[in-house]
CSV table of C-alpha atoms and ligand atoms in Angstrom, one decimal:
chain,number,residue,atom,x,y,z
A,1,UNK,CA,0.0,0.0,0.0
A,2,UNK,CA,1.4,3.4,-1.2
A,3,UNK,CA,0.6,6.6,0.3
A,4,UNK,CA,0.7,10.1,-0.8
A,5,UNK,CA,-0.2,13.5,1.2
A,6,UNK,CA,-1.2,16.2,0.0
A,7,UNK,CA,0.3,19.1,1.4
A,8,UNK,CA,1.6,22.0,2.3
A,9,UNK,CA,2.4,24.8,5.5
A,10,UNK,CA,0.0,27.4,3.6
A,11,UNK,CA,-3.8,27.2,3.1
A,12,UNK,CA,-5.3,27.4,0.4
A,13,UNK,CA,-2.6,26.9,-2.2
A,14,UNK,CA,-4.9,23.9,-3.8
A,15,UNK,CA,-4.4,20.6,-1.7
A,16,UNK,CA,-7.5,19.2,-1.4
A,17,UNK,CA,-8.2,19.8,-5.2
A,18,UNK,CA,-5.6,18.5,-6.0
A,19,UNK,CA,-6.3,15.3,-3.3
A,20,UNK,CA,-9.2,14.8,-4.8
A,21,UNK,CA,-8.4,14.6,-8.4
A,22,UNK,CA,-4.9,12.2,-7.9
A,23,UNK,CA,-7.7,10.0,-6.1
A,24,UNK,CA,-9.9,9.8,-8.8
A,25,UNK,CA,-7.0,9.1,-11.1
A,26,UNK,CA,-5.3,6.8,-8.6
A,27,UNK,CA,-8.8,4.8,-8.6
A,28,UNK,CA,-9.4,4.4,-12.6
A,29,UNK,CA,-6.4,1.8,-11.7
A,30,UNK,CA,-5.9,0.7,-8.1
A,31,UNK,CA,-7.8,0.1,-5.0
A,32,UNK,CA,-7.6,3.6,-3.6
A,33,UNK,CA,-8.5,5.4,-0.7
A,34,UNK,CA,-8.8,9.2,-0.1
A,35,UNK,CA,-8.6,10.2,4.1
A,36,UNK,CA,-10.0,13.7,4.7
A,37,UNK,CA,-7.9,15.1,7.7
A,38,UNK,CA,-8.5,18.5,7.3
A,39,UNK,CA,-11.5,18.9,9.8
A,40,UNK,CA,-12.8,21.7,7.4
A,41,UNK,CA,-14.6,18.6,5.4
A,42,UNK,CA,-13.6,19.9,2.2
A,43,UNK,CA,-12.6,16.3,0.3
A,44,UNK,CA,-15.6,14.8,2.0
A,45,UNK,CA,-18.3,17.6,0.4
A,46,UNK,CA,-16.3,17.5,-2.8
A,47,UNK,CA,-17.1,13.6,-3.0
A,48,UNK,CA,-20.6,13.8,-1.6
A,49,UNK,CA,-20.1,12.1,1.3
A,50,UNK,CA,-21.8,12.3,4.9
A,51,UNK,CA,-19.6,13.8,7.5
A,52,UNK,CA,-19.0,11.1,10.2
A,53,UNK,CA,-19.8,10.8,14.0
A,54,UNK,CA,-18.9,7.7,14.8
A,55,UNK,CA,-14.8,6.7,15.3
A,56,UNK,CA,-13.7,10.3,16.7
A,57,UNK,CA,-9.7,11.6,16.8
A,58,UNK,CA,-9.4,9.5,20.4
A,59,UNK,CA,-10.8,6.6,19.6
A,60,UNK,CA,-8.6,6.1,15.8
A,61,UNK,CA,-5.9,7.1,17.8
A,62,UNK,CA,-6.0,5.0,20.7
A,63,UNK,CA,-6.8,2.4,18.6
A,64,UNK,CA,-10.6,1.6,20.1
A,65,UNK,CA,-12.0,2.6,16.7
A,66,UNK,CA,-10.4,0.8,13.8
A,67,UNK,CA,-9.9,3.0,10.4
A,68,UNK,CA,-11.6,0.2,8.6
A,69,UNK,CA,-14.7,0.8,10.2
A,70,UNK,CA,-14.9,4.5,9.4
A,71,UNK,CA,-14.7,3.8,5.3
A,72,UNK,CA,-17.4,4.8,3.7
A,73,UNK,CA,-18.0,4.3,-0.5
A,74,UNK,CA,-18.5,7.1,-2.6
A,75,UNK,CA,-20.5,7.5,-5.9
A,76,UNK,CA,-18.1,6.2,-7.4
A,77,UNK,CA,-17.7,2.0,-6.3
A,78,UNK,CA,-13.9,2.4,-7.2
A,79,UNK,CA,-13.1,5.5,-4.5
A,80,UNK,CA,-13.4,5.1,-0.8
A,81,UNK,CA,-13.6,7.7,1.5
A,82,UNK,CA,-12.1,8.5,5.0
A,83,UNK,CA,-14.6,11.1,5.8
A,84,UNK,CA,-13.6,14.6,7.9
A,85,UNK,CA,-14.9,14.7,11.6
A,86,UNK,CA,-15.0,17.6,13.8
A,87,UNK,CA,-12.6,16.3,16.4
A,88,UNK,CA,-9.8,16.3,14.4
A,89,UNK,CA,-9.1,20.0,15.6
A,90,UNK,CA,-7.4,18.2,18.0
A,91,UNK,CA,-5.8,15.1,16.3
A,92,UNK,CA,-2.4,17.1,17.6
A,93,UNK,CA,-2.9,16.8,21.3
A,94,UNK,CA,-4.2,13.5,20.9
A,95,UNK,CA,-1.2,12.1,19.2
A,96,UNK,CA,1.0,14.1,21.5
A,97,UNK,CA,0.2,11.6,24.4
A,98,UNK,CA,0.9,8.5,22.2
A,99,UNK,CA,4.5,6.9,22.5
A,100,UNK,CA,5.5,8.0,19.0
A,101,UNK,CA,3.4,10.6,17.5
A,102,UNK,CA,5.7,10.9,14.8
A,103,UNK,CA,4.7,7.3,13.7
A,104,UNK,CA,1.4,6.8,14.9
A,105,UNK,CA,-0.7,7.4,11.8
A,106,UNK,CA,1.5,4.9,9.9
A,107,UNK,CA,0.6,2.5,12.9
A,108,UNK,CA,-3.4,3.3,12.4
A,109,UNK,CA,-2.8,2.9,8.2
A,110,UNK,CA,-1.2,-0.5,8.6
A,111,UNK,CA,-4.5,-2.0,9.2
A,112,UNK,CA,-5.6,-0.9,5.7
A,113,UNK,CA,-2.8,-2.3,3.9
A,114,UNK,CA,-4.5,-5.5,2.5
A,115,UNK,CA,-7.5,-3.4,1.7
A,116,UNK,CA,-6.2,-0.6,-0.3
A,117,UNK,CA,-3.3,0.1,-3.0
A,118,UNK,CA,-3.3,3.7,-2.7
A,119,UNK,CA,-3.8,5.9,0.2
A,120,UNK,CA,-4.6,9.8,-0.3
A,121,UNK,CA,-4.4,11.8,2.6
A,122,UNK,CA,-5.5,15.5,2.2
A,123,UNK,CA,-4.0,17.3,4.6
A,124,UNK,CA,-5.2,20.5,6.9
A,125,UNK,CA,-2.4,23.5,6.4
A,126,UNK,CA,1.0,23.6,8.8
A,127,UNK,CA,3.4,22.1,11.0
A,128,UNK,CA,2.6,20.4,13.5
A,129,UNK,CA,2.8,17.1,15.1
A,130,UNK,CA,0.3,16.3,12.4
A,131,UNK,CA,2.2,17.2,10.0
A,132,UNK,CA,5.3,15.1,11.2
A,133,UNK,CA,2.9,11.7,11.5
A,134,UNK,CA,1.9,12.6,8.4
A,135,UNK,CA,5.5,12.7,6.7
A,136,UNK,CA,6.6,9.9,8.3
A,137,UNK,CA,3.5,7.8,6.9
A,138,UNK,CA,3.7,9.4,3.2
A,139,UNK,CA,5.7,7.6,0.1
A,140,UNK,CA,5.3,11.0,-1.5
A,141,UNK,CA,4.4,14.3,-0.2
A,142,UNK,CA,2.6,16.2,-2.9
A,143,UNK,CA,3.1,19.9,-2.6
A,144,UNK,CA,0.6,22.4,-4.6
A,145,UNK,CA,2.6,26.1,-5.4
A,146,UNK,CA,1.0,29.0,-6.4
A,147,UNK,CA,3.2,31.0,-9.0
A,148,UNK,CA,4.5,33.3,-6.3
A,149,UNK,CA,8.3,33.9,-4.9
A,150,UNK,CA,6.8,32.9,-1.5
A,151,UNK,CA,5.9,29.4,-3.2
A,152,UNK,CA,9.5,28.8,-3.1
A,153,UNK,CA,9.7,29.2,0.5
A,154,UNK,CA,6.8,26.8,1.5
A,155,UNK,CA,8.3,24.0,-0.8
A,156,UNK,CA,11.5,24.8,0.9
A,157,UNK,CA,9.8,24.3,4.2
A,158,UNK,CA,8.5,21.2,3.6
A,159,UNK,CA,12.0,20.3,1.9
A,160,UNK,CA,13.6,20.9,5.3
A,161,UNK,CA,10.9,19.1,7.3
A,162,UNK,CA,11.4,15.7,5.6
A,163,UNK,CA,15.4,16.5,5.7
A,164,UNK,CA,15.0,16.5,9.7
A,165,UNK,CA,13.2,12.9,9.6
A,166,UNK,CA,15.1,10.4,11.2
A,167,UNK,CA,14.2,7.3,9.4
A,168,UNK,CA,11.7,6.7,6.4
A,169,UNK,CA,11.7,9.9,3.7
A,170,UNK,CA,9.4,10.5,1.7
A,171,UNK,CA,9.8,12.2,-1.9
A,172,UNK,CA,8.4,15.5,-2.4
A,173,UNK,CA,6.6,16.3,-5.8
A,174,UNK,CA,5.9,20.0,-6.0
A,175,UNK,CA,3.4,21.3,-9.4
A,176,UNK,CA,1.8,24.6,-10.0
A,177,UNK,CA,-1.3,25.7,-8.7
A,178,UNK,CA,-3.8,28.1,-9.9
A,179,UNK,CA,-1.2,29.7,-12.9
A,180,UNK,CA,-2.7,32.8,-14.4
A,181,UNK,CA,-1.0,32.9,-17.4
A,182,UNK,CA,-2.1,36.8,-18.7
A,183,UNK,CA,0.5,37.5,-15.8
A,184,UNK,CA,4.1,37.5,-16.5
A,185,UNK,CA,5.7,36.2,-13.0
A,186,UNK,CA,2.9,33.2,-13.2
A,187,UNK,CA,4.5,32.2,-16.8
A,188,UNK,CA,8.0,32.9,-15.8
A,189,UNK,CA,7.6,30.9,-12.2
A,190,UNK,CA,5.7,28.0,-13.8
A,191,UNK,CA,8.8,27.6,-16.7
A,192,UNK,CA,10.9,28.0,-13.9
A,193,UNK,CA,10.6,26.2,-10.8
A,194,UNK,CA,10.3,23.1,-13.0
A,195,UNK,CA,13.9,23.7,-14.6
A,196,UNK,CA,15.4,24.7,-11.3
A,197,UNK,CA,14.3,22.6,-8.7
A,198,UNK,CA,14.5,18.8,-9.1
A,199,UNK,CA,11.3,18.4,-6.8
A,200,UNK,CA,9.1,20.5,-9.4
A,201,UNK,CA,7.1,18.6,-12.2
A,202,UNK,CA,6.8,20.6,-15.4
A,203,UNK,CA,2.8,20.0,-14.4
A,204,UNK,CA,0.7,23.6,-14.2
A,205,UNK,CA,-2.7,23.6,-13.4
A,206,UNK,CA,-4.3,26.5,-15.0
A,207,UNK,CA,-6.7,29.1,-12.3
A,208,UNK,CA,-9.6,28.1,-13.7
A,209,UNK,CA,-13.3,28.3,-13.3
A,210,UNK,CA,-13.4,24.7,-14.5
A,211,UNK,CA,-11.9,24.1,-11.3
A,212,UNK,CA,-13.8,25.9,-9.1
A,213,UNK,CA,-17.1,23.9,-11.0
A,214,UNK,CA,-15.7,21.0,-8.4
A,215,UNK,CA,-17.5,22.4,-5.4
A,216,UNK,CA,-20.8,23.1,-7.4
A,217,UNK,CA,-21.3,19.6,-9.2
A,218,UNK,CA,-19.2,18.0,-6.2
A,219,UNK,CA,-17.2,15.7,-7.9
A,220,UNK,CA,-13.7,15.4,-9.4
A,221,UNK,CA,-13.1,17.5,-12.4
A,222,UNK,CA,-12.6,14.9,-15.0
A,223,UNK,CA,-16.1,13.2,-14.4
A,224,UNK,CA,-17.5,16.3,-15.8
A,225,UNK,CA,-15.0,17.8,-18.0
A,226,UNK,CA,-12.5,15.2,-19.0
A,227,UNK,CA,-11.0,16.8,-21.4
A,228,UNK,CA,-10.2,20.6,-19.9
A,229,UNK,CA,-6.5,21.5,-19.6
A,230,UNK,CA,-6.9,21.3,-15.9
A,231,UNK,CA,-8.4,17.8,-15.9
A,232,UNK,CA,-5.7,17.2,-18.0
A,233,UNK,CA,-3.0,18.6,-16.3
A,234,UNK,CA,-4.4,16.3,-12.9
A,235,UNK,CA,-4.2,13.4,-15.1
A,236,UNK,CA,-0.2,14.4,-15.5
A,237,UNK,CA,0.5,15.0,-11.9
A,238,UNK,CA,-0.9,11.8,-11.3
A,239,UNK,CA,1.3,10.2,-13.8
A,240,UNK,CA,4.3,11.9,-12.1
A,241,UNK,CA,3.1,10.7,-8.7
A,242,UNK,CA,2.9,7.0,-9.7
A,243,UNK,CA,6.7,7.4,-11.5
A,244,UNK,CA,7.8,8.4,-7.9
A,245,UNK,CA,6.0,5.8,-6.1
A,246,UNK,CA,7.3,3.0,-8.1
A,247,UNK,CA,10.9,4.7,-8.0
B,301,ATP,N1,-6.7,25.7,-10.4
B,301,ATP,C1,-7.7,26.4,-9.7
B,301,ATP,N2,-8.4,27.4,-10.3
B,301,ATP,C2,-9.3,28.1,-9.7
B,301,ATP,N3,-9.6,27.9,-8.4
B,301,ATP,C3,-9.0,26.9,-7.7
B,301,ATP,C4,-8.0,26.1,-8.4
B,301,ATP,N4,-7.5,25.2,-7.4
B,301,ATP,C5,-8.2,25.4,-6.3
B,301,ATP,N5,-9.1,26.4,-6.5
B,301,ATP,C6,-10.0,27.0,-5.5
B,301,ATP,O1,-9.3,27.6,-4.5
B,301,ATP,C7,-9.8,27.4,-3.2
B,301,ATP,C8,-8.8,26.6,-2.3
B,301,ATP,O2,-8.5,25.4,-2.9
B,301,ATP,P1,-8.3,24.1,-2.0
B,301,ATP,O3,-9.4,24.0,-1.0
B,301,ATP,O4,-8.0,22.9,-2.9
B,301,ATP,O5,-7.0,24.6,-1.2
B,301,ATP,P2,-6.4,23.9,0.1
B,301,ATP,O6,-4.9,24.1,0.0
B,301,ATP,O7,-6.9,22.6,0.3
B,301,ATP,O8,-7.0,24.9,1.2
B,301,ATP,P3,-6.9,24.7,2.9
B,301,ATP,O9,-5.5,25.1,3.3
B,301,ATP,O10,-8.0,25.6,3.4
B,301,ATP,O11,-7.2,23.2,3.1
B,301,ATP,C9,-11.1,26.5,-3.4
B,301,ATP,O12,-12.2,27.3,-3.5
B,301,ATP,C10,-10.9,25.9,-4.8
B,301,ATP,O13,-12.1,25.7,-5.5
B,302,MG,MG1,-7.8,21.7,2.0
């Protein structure tokens, strides 16, 4: 079973579009599974499904609720979902008083393993102890980058991050998010960062009102416009993700 978080220290840079198009992709070919972390709920409204109340922060993490338990199926038979709950506010303080926080949500994915080839995990913004479990569990940390100088800095941030893990390191694939290309520093950035960072795919994904359609028909872009340059630029990140999971 592969994993791959989406994430980032800023909000709103495009993570949880971008988690739930890789899953859609991930699912035309393997037995996938998309975990909505983010107690915002964004993932589980974009895939039309219920928010949970059963199997809260404590009881995943203690271990009296199992993860399996808390799947739910989506409109789609091939994609599972994870869905948000409210207390994951304070998944933090309840991995802090586990042995190894740092390792803990590998622990609780283990028991998925048989189930599922691919693991999503769409991730709330910034550093935290969350964040660190999250690392540690990920085969490839996904990081969205909005054509801005500060993008630079937040890849650089998670770049540092996985260089202070101990053991297990995941590999970072950055792309662009929401490129504007009327503007000049979104062309130049999105040419660039590709070329001069080895962690950058040469994927864009355009700012788009196709993309933004997600939250109206709530569902992954290419189930309603398969064939749009953002759908299609998805499709390629997803393609870049599975070259570094099989690396
Ligand atoms: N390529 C795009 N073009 C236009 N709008 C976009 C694009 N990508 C994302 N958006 C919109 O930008 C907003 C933020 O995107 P998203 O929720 O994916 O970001 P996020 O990083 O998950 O945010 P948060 O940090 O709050 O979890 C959403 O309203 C989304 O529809
Ligand atoms: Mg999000």
């Amino acid at each position: 079973m592969k994993i791959v978080a989406s994430y980032s220290v800023k909000g709103g840079v495009g993570k949880t579009t971008a988690a739930v198009n890789l899953a859609w992709s991930a699912s035309r070919e393997h037995r996938t599974l998309l975990w909505d972390l983010d107690p915002q709920g964004g993932a589980t409204y974009l895939l039309q499904v219920k928010p949970r109340v059963r199997g809260d922060a404590h009881d995943l993490v203690r271990g009296t609720a199992d993860l399996a338990d808390v799947v739910r199926s989506t409109a789609d038979k091939r994609l599972d979902v994870i869905p948000a709950h409210d207390s994951y506010r304070v998944l933090d303080l309840e991995l802090d008083a586990t042995k190894r926080p740092e390792r803990q949500l590998a622990k609780m994915l283990a028991s998925l393993a048989k189930r599922y080839d691919v693991v999503i995990l769409d991730c709330p913004p910034g550093m935290s102890l969350l964040s660190e479990s999250i690392l540690t569990a990920a085969d490839v940390v996904v990081v969205p980058l909005l054509p801005s100088p500060l993008s630079m800095r937040s890849l650089d941030q998670v770049t540092a991050m996985v260089a202070a893990m101990k053991r297990r390191r995941p590999t970072i694939v950055g792309f662009l998010s929401m490129v504007d290309r009327r503007k000049t520093i979104h062309r130049d950035l999105a040419e660039r960062l590709p070329r001069e960072s080895a962690n950058v795919l040469p994927v864009v994904v355009p700012a788009s009102a196709m993309v933004e359609r997600m939250g109206v028909e709530r569902a992954p872009i290419a189930t309603f416009a398969p064939r749009s340059v953002p759908a299609l630029a998805y499709g390629a990140l997803w393609a870049g993700v599975s070259a570094a999971l099989s690396r």
